Tab-separated table of C-alpha atoms in Angstrom:
chain	number	residue	atom	x	y	z
A	1	MET	CA	-0.157	-0.164	0.086
A	2	LEU	CA	1.634	3.363	-0.913
A	3	CYS	CA	2.150	5.817	1.887
A	4	THR	CA	-1.665	7.080	2.816
A	5	ARG	CA	0.162	11.081	3.116
A	6	CYS	CA	3.175	11.868	-0.176
A	7	HIS	CA	1.159	8.750	-2.337
A	8	HIS	CA	4.404	8.358	-3.191
A	9	LEU	CA	6.579	6.046	-1.224
A	10	GLU	CA	5.300	2.581	-0.327
A	11	ALA	CA	3.560	2.316	3.832
A	12	ALA	CA	4.992	0.293	6.480
A	13	PRO	CA	4.157	-2.778	7.013
A	14	ASP	CA	2.718	-1.325	10.409
A	15	GLY	CA	1.466	1.644	9.405
A	16	VAL	CA	-0.253	3.405	6.821
A	17	LEU	CA	2.567	5.882	6.164
A	18	CYS	CA	6.288	5.351	4.220
A	19	THR	CA	9.241	6.100	6.588
A	20	GLN	CA	10.433	9.381	5.345
A	21	CYS	CA	7.070	10.687	6.188
A	22	THR	CA	7.347	9.443	9.377
A	23	ALA	CA	11.037	10.771	10.032
A	24	LEU	CA	9.934	14.445	8.977
A	25	PRO	CA	10.341	16.928	12.213
A	26	GLY	CA	7.087	17.293	14.351
A	27	PHE	CA	6.078	14.013	13.510
A	28	GLN	CA	3.415	11.738	16.221
A	29	ALA	CA	2.547	8.684	15.441
A	30	PRO	CA	-1.723	8.843	16.116
A	31	PRO	CA	-3.113	7.486	19.667
A	32	ALA	CA	-3.598	3.833	20.175
A	33	GLY	CA	-6.846	2.834	18.325
A	34	THR	CA	-7.012	5.935	15.995
A	35	PRO	CA	-9.093	4.775	12.684
A	36	LYS	CA	-6.456	4.775	9.919
A	37	ALA	CA	-7.314	7.303	7.182
A	38	TRP	CA	-6.011	7.269	3.436
A	39	LEU	CA	-5.705	9.655	1.149
A	40	ARG	CA	-8.453	10.121	-1.934
A	41	SER	CA	-9.570	13.442	-4.374
A	42	PRO	CA	-11.748	15.535	-2.248
A	43	VAL	CA	-12.394	17.969	-6.013
A	44	GLY	CA	-15.001	15.874	-7.115
A	45	LEU	CA	-16.968	15.983	-4.396
A	46	GLY	CA	-16.311	19.714	-2.996
A	47	ARG	CA	-17.518	20.902	-6.774
A	48	ALA	CA	-20.639	18.819	-6.461
A	49	THR	CA	-21.443	20.310	-3.262
A	50	ALA	CA	-19.897	23.919	-3.760
A	51	VAL	CA	-23.134	23.573	-6.546
A	52	LEU	CA	-25.726	22.294	-4.452
A	53	LEU	CA	-24.894	25.535	-2.090
A	54	GLY	CA	-25.173	27.088	-5.364
A	55	VAL	CA	-28.572	25.782	-6.050
A	56	ALA	CA	-29.612	26.646	-2.684
A	57	ALA	CA	-28.659	29.718	-2.906
A	58	ALA	CA	-30.801	30.325	-6.037
A	59	VAL	CA	-33.419	28.566	-3.679
A	60	ASP	CA	-33.217	31.845	-1.265
A	61	VAL	CA	-32.836	34.610	-4.155
A	62	PHE	CA	-36.759	33.060	-4.892
A	63	ALA	CA	-37.238	32.948	-0.772
A	64	LEU	CA	-36.658	36.998	-1.024
A	65	GLY	CA	-39.069	37.671	-4.396
A	66	ALA	CA	-41.845	35.586	-3.092
A	67	ASP	CA	-40.721	37.474	0.305
A	68	VAL	CA	-41.308	40.481	-1.467
A	69	PHE	CA	-44.236	39.997	-3.248
A	70	MET	CA	-46.230	38.910	-0.076
A	71	TYR	CA	-44.726	41.876	1.636
A	72	ASP	CA	-46.487	44.170	-0.991
A	73	VAL	CA	-49.752	42.476	-1.261
A	74	THR	CA	-50.243	42.253	1.958
A	75	GLY	CA	-49.918	45.737	2.293
A	76	ASP	CA	-52.656	46.851	-0.514
A	77	LEU	CA	-54.999	44.514	1.995
A	78	ALA	CA	-53.983	45.810	4.805
A	79	GLY	CA	-55.295	49.663	3.811
A	80	ASN	CA	-58.057	48.210	2.152
A	81	THR	CA	-56.397	49.637	-1.610
A	82	SER	CA	-57.504	48.022	-4.988
A	83	TRP	CA	-59.488	45.308	-2.916
A	84	ASP	CA	-60.307	42.732	-5.510
A	85	SER	CA	-56.969	42.991	-7.466
A	86	ALA	CA	-55.572	42.339	-4.082
A	87	LEU	CA	-57.303	39.092	-3.214
A	88	ASP	CA	-56.128	37.669	-6.905
A	89	ARG	CA	-52.565	38.062	-6.210
A	90	ALA	CA	-52.884	36.822	-2.811
A	91	ASP	CA	-53.387	33.495	-3.719
A	92	LEU	CA	-50.657	34.385	-6.066
A	93	ALA	CA	-48.829	35.106	-2.568
A	94	ASP	CA	-49.407	32.192	-0.790
A	95	THR	CA	-48.742	29.419	-3.694
A	96	LEU	CA	-45.286	31.192	-4.114
A	97	THR	CA	-44.544	31.709	-0.142
A	98	ALA	CA	-45.248	28.008	-0.054
A	99	VAL	CA	-43.466	27.091	-3.396
A	100	ALA	CA	-40.253	29.079	-1.966
A	101	THR	CA	-40.711	27.640	1.875
A	102	SER	CA	-41.252	23.665	0.772
A	103	ALA	CA	-37.758	24.363	-1.479
A	104	GLN	CA	-35.661	26.137	0.995
A	105	VAL	CA	-36.445	22.522	3.370
A	106	ALA	CA	-35.123	20.873	0.056
A	107	ALA	CA	-32.065	21.974	-0.299
A	108	LEU	CA	-30.869	22.324	3.022
A	109	LEU	CA	-31.736	18.402	3.534
A	110	VAL	CA	-29.942	17.822	0.206
A	111	CYS	CA	-26.771	20.249	0.835
A	112	ALA	CA	-26.693	18.859	4.387
A	113	VAL	CA	-26.249	15.388	3.452
A	114	VAL	CA	-24.101	16.345	0.320
A	115	PHE	CA	-21.850	18.787	3.289
A	116	VAL	CA	-21.464	16.242	5.735
A	117	ILE	CA	-20.067	13.791	3.030
A	118	TRP	CA	-17.807	16.146	1.851
A	119	LEU	CA	-16.531	17.195	4.993
A	120	TRP	CA	-15.957	13.703	6.344
A	121	ARG	CA	-13.526	13.517	3.273
A	122	VAL	CA	-11.881	16.192	3.893
A	123	ARG	CA	-11.123	15.478	7.442
A	124	VAL	CA	-10.357	12.084	6.994
A	125	ASN	CA	-7.179	13.751	3.975
A	126	ALA	CA	-6.499	16.169	6.787
A	127	GLU	CA	-5.679	13.165	9.201
A	128	VAL	CA	-3.290	11.682	6.705
A	129	PHE	CA	-1.510	15.866	6.455
A	130	ALA	CA	-1.334	16.182	10.629
A	131	PRO	CA	-2.473	12.931	11.911
A	132	ASP	CA	-2.244	14.633	15.969
A	133	GLY	CA	-3.977	18.048	14.499
A	134	HIS	CA	-7.976	16.997	15.549
A	135	ALA	CA	-9.257	18.390	19.120
A	136	LYS	CA	-12.589	16.378	17.908
A	137	ALA	CA	-13.168	12.789	17.475
A	138	ARG	CA	-14.144	11.728	13.825
A	139	GLY	CA	-17.331	10.842	14.877
A	140	TRP	CA	-18.171	14.894	15.703
A	141	VAL	CA	-17.995	15.130	11.884
A	142	ILE	CA	-21.667	14.049	11.998
A	143	ALA	CA	-22.343	14.302	15.380
A	144	GLY	CA	-21.503	17.795	15.606
A	145	TRP	CA	-24.419	19.217	14.023
A	146	VAL	CA	-27.523	17.273	16.001
A	147	VAL	CA	-26.448	16.963	19.077
A	148	PRO	CA	-28.353	19.987	21.201
A	149	PHE	CA	-25.991	22.800	22.395
A	150	VAL	CA	-22.642	21.532	21.152
A	151	SER	CA	-23.788	22.441	17.282
A	152	LEU	CA	-23.139	25.676	18.015
A	153	TRP	CA	-19.528	24.644	17.943
A	154	TYR	CA	-18.490	21.655	17.564
A	155	PRO	CA	-18.694	22.067	13.262
A	156	ARG	CA	-16.745	25.187	13.204
A	157	ARG	CA	-13.803	23.707	15.811
A	158	VAL	CA	-13.481	20.597	13.227
A	159	VAL	CA	-14.110	23.008	9.694
A	160	LEU	CA	-10.746	25.058	11.609
A	161	ASP	CA	-8.334	21.653	12.226
A	162	VAL	CA	-9.016	20.710	8.877
A	163	TRP	CA	-8.213	24.292	7.576
A	164	ASP	CA	-5.064	24.131	9.112
A	165	ALA	CA	-3.830	20.997	8.897
A	166	SER	CA	-4.389	21.497	5.032
A	167	SER	CA	-3.172	24.922	5.198
A	168	PRO	CA	0.458	24.911	3.749
A	169	GLU	CA	2.794	24.351	5.788
A	170	THR	CA	5.241	28.047	4.907
A	171	LYS	CA	1.771	30.223	4.456
A	172	PRO	CA	-0.779	29.248	7.052
A	173	ARG	CA	-4.222	29.924	5.810
A	174	GLY	CA	-5.993	32.683	8.075
A	175	HIS	CA	-9.185	32.166	9.955
A	176	ALA	CA	-11.554	35.191	8.372
A	177	LEU	CA	-13.789	32.828	5.640
A	178	ILE	CA	-14.853	30.172	8.456
A	179	ASN	CA	-15.459	32.501	11.078
A	180	VAL	CA	-17.798	35.177	9.047
A	181	TRP	CA	-19.655	31.404	6.956
A	182	TRP	CA	-19.713	29.847	11.047
A	183	ALA	CA	-21.554	33.345	11.833
A	184	SER	CA	-23.787	33.746	9.553
A	185	TRP	CA	-25.287	30.095	9.486
A	186	LEU	CA	-25.297	31.066	13.299
A	187	LEU	CA	-27.864	33.818	12.517
A	188	THR	CA	-29.285	32.236	9.706
A	189	ASN	CA	-30.591	29.350	12.218
A	190	VAL	CA	-31.411	31.696	15.790
A	191	ALA	CA	-32.870	34.323	13.808
A	192	GLY	CA	-34.399	32.440	10.752
A	193	ARG	CA	-36.265	30.286	13.374
A	194	PHE	CA	-37.356	33.195	15.113
A	195	LEU	CA	-39.218	34.968	12.657
A	196	ALA	CA	-40.758	31.589	10.792
A	197	ASN	CA	-42.500	31.439	14.195
A	198	LEU	CA	-43.307	35.328	14.550
A	199	ALA	CA	-44.952	34.516	11.017
A	200	GLY	CA	-46.573	31.237	11.693
A	201	GLU	CA	-48.817	33.219	13.915
A	202	ALA	CA	-49.907	36.202	11.875
A	203	ASP	CA	-53.471	35.785	11.072
A	204	THR	CA	-54.393	39.581	9.706
A	205	SER	CA	-52.987	41.058	6.774
A	206	GLN	CA	-51.551	43.798	8.381
A	207	GLU	CA	-49.462	41.369	10.929
A	208	ILE	CA	-48.963	39.578	7.817
A	209	HIS	CA	-47.292	42.502	6.610
A	210	ASP	CA	-45.303	43.336	9.717
A	211	THR	CA	-43.070	40.050	9.515
A	212	MET	CA	-41.813	39.848	6.013
A	213	GLY	CA	-39.617	42.703	6.780
A	214	GLY	CA	-38.201	40.022	8.973
A	215	MET	CA	-38.407	36.840	7.080
A	216	MET	CA	-36.976	38.877	4.144
A	217	PHE	CA	-34.214	39.349	6.344
A	218	ALA	CA	-33.745	36.099	7.442
A	219	ASP	CA	-33.841	34.322	3.667
A	220	GLY	CA	-31.168	37.305	3.026
A	221	VAL	CA	-29.399	35.728	5.849
A	222	ASP	CA	-29.550	32.107	4.598
A	223	LEU	CA	-28.772	33.290	1.275
A	224	VAL	CA	-24.759	34.888	2.036
A	225	ALA	CA	-24.274	31.609	4.933
A	226	ALA	CA	-25.234	29.803	1.329
A	227	LEU	CA	-22.708	31.257	-0.759
A	228	LEU	CA	-20.119	31.903	1.981
A	229	ALA	CA	-20.139	27.699	2.535
A	230	ALA	CA	-19.534	27.346	-0.835
A	231	ALA	CA	-16.357	29.497	-1.178
A	232	VAL	CA	-15.434	27.518	2.625
A	233	VAL	CA	-16.283	24.454	0.652
A	234	LEU	CA	-14.358	25.226	-3.097
A	235	ARG	CA	-11.073	27.197	-1.122
A	236	LEU	CA	-10.213	24.282	1.509
A	237	THR	CA	-10.831	21.491	-1.312
A	238	ARG	CA	-8.801	23.742	-3.417
A	239	MET	CA	-6.276	24.025	-0.737
A	240	GLN	CA	-6.257	20.157	0.081
A	241	ASP	CA	-6.080	18.706	-3.206
A	242	GLU	CA	-2.515	21.546	-4.205
A	243	LYS	CA	-1.143	20.008	-1.023
A	244	ALA	CA	-1.671	15.793	-1.858
A	245	ARG	CA	-0.151	17.349	-4.885
A	246	ARG	CA	3.879	18.840	-3.754
A	247	GLY	CA	3.796	15.349	-1.435
A	248	PRO	CA	5.663	16.235	1.852
A	249	ALA	CA	7.466	18.520	3.042
A	250	VAL	CA	11.471	17.415	3.132
A	251	ALA	CA	13.739	18.684	5.376
A	252	VAL	CA	16.369	20.181	3.944
A	253	PRO	CA	19.824	19.930	6.095
A	254	VAL	CA	21.595	22.843	7.419
């Protein structure tokens, strides 16, 4: 079997790395019982994930349009302006809003599944690059998103560790992109759910009209979060691909 770090030399009989990689300065063997890691290209999966996130962003744009239309229609109904015409438009606004909501839920579910699959792939690759550079066990790549409370920061920690392990040794990448993405993700989850509950409780045209401003904000933040997530996926995928192609760093004798 080839070394899972350099992908060029034969791995040692009792491990997954070659003797050259294990002899590099700073190398530490992973703790006993750690799952073995093999380097696999994240490019195809990363591109697919980014495309799906782009589709989710397009759905958010459609949802924003539906919000604006609903805001306009309910404003006319609340003001008793062109009542008959506004009623016809209200039916269309209800349909567009329902379609947008269903499309957003479907896009979220598909993106969540593919994103986690991609994150698992790059996490395993990152263990090849830096076997001892991860604060959370591999299982948290999945569990971190669904366990209450810790889901507020565990996924970010996993991504940060993968990012650091995949960065060039000579020029580590900063965390600004990840921090902005994670902040937008938390905001769209917390604010989005709160505002969606308010919109669901609205009964009169005026109440619906008043909540539409919040829904436009929530869908706008969701759009930004999807685009930032796509940027994180593309950047991290490219970093891993470039690092794998460079092979292991070789110490130069002084």
